[in-house]
Coordinates of C-alpha atoms in Angstrom, one line a residue:
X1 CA -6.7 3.6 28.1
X2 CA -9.1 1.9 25.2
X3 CA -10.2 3.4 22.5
X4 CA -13.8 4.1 24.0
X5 CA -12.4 5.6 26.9
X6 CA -10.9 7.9 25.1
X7 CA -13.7 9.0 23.2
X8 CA -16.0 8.9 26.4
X9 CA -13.2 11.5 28.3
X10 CA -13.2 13.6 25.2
X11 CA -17.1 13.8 24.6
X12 CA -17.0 14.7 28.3
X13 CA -14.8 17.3 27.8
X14 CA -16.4 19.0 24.9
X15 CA -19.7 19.1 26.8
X16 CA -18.4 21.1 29.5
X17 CA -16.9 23.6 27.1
X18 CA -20.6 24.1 25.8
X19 CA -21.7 27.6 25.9
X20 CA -25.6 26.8 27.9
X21 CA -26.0 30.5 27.5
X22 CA -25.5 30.9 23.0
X23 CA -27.1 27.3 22.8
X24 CA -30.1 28.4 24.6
X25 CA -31.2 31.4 21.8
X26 CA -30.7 28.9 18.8
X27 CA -34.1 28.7 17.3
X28 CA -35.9 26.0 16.8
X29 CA -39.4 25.7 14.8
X30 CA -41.6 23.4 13.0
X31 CA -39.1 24.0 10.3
X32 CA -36.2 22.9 12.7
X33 CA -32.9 24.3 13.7
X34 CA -32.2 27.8 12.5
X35 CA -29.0 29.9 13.6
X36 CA -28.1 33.7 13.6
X37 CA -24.8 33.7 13.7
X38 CA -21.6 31.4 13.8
X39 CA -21.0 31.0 17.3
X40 CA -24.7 29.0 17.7
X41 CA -23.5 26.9 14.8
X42 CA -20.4 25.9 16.9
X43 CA -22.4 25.8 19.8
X44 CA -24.3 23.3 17.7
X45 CA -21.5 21.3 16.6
X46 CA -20.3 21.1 20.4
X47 CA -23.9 19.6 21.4
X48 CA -24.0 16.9 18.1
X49 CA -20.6 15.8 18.9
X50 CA -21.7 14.5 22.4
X51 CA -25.0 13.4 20.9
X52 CA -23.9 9.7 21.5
X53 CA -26.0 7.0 19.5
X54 CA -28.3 10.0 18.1
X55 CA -25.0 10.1 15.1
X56 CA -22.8 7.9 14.0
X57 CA -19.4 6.8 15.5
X58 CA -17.3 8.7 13.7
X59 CA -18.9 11.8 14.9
X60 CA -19.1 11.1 18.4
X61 CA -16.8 13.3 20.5
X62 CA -15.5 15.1 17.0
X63 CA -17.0 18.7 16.7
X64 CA -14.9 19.8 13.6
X65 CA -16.4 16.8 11.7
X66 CA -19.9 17.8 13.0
X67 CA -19.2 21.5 12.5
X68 CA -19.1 19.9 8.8
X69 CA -22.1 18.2 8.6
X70 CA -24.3 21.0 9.6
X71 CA -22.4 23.4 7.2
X72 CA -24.2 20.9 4.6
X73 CA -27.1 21.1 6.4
X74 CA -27.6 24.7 6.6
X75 CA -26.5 24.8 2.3
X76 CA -29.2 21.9 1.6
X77 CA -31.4 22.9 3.9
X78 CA -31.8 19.5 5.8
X79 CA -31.8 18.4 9.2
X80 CA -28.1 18.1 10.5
X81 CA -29.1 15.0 12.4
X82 CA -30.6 13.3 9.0
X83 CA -27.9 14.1 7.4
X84 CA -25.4 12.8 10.1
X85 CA -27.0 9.4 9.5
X86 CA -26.1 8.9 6.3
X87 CA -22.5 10.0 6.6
X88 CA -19.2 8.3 6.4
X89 CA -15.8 8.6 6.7
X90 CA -13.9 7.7 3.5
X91 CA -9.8 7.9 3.7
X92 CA -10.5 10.1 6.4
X93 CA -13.0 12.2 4.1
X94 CA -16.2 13.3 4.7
X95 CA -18.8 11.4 2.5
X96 CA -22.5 10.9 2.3
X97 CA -24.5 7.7 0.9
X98 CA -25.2 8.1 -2.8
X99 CA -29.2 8.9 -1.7
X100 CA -28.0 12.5 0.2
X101 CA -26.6 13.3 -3.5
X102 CA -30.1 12.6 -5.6
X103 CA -31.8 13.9 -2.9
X104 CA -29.7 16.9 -3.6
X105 CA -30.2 17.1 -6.9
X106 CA -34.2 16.7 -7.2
X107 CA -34.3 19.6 -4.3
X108 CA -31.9 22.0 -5.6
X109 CA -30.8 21.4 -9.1
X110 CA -32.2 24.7 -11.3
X111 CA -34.9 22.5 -13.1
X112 CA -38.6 22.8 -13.2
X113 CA -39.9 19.7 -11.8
X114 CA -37.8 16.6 -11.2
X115 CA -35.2 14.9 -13.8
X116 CA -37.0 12.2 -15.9
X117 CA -34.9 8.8 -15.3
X118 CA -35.5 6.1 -18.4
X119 CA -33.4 2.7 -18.8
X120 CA -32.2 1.4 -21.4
X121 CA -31.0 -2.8 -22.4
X122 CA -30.5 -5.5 -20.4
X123 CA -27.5 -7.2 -18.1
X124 CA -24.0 -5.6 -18.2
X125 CA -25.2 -3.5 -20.9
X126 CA -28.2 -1.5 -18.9
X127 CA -28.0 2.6 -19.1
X128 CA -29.5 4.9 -17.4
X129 CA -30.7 8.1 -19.1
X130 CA -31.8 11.2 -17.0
X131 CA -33.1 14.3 -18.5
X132 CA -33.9 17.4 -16.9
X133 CA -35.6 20.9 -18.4
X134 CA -34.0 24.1 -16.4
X135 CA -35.5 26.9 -15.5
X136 CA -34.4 28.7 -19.0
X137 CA -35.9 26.2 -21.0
X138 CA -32.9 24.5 -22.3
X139 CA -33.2 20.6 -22.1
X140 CA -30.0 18.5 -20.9
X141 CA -29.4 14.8 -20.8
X142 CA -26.7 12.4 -19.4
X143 CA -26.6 9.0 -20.3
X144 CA -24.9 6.5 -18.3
X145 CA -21.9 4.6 -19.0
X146 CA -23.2 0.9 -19.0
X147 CA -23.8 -1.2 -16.2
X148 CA -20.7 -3.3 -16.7
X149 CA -18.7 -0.3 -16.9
X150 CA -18.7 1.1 -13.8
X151 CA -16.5 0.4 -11.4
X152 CA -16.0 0.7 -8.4
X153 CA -19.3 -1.3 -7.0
X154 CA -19.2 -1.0 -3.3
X155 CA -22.2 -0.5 -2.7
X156 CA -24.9 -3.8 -2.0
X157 CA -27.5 -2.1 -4.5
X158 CA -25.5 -3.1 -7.1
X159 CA -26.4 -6.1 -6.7
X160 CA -29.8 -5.9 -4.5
X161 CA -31.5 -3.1 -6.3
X162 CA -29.1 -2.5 -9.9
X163 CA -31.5 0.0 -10.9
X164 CA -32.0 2.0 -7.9
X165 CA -28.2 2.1 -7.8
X166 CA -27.8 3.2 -11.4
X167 CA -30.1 5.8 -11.2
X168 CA -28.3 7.7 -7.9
X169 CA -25.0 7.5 -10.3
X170 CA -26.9 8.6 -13.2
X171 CA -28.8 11.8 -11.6
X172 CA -25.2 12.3 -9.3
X173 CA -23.2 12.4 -13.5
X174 CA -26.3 14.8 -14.7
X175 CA -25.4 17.0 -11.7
X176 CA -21.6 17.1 -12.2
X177 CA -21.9 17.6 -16.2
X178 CA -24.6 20.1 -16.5
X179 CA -24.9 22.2 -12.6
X180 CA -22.2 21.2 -11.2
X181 CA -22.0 23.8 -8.4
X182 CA -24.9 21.8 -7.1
X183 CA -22.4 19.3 -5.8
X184 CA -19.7 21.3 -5.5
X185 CA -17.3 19.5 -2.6
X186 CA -19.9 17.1 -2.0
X187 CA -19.4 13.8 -2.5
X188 CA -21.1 10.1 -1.8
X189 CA -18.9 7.0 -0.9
X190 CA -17.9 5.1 -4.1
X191 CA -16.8 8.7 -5.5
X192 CA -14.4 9.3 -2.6
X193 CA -13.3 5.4 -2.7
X194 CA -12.5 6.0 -6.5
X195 CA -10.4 8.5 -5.8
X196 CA -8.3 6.8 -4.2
X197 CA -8.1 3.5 -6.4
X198 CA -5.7 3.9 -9.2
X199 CA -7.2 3.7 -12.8
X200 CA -10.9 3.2 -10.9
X201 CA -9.8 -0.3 -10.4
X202 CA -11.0 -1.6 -6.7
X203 CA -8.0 -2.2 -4.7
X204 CA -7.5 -5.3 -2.4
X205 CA -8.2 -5.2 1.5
X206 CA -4.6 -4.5 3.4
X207 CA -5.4 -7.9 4.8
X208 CA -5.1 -9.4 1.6
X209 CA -2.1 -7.3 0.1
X210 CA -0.4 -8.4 3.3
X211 CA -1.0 -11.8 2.9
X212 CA 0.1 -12.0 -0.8
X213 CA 3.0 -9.8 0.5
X214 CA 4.0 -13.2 2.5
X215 CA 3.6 -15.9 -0.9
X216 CA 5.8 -13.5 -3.0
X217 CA 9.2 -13.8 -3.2
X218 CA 11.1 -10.8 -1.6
X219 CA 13.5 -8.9 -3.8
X220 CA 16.1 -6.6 -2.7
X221 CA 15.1 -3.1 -2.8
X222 CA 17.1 0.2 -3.3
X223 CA 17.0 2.4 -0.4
X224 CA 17.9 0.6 2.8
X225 CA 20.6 1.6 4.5
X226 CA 21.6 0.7 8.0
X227 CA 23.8 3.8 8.8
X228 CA 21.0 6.0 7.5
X229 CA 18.7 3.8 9.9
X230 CA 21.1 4.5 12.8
X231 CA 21.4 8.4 12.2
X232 CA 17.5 8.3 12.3
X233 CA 17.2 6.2 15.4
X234 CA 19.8 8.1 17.3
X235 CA 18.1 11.4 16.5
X236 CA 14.8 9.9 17.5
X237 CA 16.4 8.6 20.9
X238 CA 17.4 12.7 21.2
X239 CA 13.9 14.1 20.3
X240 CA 14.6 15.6 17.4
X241 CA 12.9 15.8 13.9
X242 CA 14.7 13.8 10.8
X243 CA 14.2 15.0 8.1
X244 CA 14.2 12.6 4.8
X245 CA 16.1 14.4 1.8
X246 CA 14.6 12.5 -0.5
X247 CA 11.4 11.4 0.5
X248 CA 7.7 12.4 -0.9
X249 CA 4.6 13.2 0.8
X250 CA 3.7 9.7 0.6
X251 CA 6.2 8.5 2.3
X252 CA 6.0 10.6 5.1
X253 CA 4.6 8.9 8.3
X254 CA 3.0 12.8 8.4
X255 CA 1.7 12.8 5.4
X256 CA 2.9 16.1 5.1
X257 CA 6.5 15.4 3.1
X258 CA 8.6 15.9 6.2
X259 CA 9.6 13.0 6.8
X260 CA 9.4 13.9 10.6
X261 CA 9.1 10.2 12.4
X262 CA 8.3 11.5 15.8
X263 CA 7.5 15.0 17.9
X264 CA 9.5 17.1 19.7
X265 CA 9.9 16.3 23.9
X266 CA 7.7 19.2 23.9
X267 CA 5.4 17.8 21.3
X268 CA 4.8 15.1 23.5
X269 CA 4.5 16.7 26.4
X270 CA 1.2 18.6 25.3
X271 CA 0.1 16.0 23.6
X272 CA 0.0 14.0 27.0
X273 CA -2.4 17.3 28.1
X274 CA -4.4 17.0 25.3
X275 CA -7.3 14.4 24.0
X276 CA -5.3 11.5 22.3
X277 CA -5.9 10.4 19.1
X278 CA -5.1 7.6 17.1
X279 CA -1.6 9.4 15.5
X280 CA -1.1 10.5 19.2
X281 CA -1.6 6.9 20.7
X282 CA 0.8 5.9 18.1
X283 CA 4.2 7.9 19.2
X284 CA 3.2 7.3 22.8
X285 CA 6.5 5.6 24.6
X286 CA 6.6 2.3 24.4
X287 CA 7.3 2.0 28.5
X288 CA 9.3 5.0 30.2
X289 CA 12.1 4.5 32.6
X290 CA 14.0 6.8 34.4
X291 CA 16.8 4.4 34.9
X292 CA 19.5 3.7 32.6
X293 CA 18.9 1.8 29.1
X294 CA 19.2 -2.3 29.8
X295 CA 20.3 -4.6 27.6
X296 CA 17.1 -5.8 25.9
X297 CA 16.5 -9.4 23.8
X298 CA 17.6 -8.3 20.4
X299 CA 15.3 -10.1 19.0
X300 CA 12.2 -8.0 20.5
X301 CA 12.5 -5.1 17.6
X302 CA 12.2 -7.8 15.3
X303 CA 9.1 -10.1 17.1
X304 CA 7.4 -6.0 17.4
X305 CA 7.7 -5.5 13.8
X306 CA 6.4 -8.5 12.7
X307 CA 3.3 -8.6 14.7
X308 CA 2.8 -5.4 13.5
X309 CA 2.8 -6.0 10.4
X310 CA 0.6 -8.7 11.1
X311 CA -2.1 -6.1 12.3
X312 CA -2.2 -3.9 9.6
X313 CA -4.9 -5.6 7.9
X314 CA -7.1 -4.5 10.9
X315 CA -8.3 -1.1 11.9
X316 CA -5.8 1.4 13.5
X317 CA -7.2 0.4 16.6
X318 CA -6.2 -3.2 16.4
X319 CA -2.0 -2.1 15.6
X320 CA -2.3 0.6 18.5
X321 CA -3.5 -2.5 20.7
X322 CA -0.7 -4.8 19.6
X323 CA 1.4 -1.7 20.0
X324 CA 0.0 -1.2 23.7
X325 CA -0.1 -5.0 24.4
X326 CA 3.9 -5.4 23.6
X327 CA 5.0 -2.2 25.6
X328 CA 8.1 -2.7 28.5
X329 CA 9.5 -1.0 30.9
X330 CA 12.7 -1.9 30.3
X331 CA 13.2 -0.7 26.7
X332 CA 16.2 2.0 26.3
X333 CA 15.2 5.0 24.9
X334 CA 16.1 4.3 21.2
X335 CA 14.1 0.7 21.2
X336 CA 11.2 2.8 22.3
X337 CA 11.7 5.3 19.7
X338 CA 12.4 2.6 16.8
X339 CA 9.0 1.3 18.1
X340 CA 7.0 4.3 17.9
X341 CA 8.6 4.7 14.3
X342 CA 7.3 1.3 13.5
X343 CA 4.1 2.2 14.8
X344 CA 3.4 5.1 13.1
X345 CA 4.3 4.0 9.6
X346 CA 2.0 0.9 10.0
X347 CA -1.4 3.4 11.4
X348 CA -0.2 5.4 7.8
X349 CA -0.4 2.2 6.2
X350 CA -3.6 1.3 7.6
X351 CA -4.9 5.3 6.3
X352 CA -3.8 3.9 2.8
X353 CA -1.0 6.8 3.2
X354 CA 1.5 4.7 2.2
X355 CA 1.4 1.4 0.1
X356 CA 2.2 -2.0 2.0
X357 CA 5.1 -2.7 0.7
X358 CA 7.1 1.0 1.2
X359 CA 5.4 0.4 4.8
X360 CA 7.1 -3.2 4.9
X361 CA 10.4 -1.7 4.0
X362 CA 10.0 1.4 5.8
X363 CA 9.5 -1.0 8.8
X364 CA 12.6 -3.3 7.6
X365 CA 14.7 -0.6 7.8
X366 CA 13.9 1.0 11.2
X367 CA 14.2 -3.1 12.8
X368 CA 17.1 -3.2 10.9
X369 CA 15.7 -6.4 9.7
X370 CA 15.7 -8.0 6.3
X371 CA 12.0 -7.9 4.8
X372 CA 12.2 -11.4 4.6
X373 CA 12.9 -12.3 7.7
X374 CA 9.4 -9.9 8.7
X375 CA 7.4 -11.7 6.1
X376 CA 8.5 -15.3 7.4

């Protein structure tokens, strides 16, 4: 099953789950949506969720997310819809295009009319300065750093519209520095992407970290063992958690520091019952059989790796189709589990959960392959 059929059965789902009797007394006026309690809001969530092209993809069939989006709606008092538009997913964050965040700021920041934006110089040395009188009569100022400066620069405005640009950072800095709790756990896309990118320097693609990956020379690295690998593939064959005694958060497959690399039988069993997602798609046997393990090509775990590896510069998507596109019937139960391993570590790769290369090795180890021989 694609990922769009997915989405289409879950959206389906959700709207039968819709309460037609709540959702009928919301109130709507010239003003626009208004709700008297929480469960219209959910009832509300239910109905954007299965809105189809009326939000964006990574809302469709996902009520939590929109559950979000009209909890900013109702704080900024905004259409959930609008603000729907102009939303993103960023490292599997919520974030809004820089414009939500001035907009924000001229409607709600404790001034008495709007912030005054001035520039100053020209080229990589351009400021911005935006000043604003509050309501007490104090006047505040924030001064951008320059143009140069600022890094990241995802967005095309940089270069289409510099200014334009400069000033939605500028009025989103006043914000932070002098009323913060404007913007409090709000955030537009280049903040959350900065987060993320050590010392605020842009990182490369995956694609491109995997592909220098392949030019540089592969050195030996401390932590592979092949009896560890064997104790972990034996448990996984068994259904049962393995725990790392040493590992962090990051380089969990769970993200969660327990170094679990697949679910319970029972895990998977009501995950089977459930809506999948992309984690879920991930530890999905790789071809059941009731039968007794065969001998299989030794090679396969290898040729599996590798071409998954080779999808990670993609979206998730892409590695659970190579996943899906590889899947036998004639796999023993701990080839099957040493693939779903694989699997998962590459879709954390592809959240930027782990770094390539402890992905690479990670996957090295559970192949029982030399990195080298993956990065061939």
């Amino acid at each position: 099953m694609n990922q769009v059929t997915r989405t289409d059965d879950r959206m389906v789902a959700i709207e039968n789950r819709i309460n037609q009797q709540v959702s009928s007394a919301i109130s709507v006026g010239t003003g626009g949506i208004s709700f008297q309690n929480a469960g219209e809001v959910m009832e509300y969530a239910k109905m954007m969720a299965v809105s189809g092209s009326a939000v964006p993809k990574h809302l469709r069939g996902q009520p939590g997310a929109c559950l979000g989006i009209i909890d900013d709606a109702i704080r900024f008092q905004t259409s959930p819809y609008a603000l729907a538009r102009k939303s993103y997913f960023v490292n599997d964050n919520l974030a809004y295009e820089a414009q939500v965040l001035a907009g924000i700021v001229n409607a709600h920041a404790p001034l008495k009319q709007r912030p005054q934006i001035i520039y100053e110089g020209d080229g990589s040395d351009r400021v911005c300065i935006v000043t604003g009188e509050f309501r007490d009569g104090a006047v505040r100022e924030y001064r951008s750093p320059a143009i140069g400066k600022i890094t990241p620069k995802n967005s095309p405005l940089w270069k289409n519209d510099p200014d334009q640009q400069l000033a939605y950072y500028s009025l989103r800095g006043f914000a932070r520095r002098h009323c913060p709790e404007i913007l409090l756990g709000v955030y537009d896309i280049e903040e959350m992407r900065s987060i993320d990118h050590r010392n605020d320097e842009p990182r490369q693609s995956l694609a491109d970290r995997l592909s220098a990956a392949r030019q540089e020379p592969q050195e030996a690295r401390e932590g592979f063992d092949m009896a560890n690998v064997t104790r972990e593939t034996e448990g996984l064959s068994s259904g049962q958690e393995i725990h790392h005694e040493h590992s962090s958060p990051a380089e969990s497959p769970t993200g969660d520091g327990s170094g679990a690399l697949v679910a319970t039988n029972s895990d998977r069993s009501a995950a089977e019952n459930s809506p999948a997602t992309a984690d879920e798609a991930g530890s999905q046997d790789m071809g059941e059989s009731e039968s007794e393990p065969t001998s299989v090509d030794p090679d396969w775990l290898k040729t599996f790796a590798k071409a998954i590896i080779g999808a990670i510069g993609e979206e998730q998507q892409v590695v659970l189709n190579q996943a899906e596109g590889m899947k036998r019937d004639d796999l023993p139960e701990d080839i099957r589990a040493r693939a779903r391993s694989i699997t998962k570590h590459a879709l954390s790769c592809c959240r930027n959960e782990i770094e390539l290369s402890d992905c690479i090795d990670m996957i090295a180890g559970v192949a029982g392959v030399d990195e080298k021989e993956l990065m061939a």
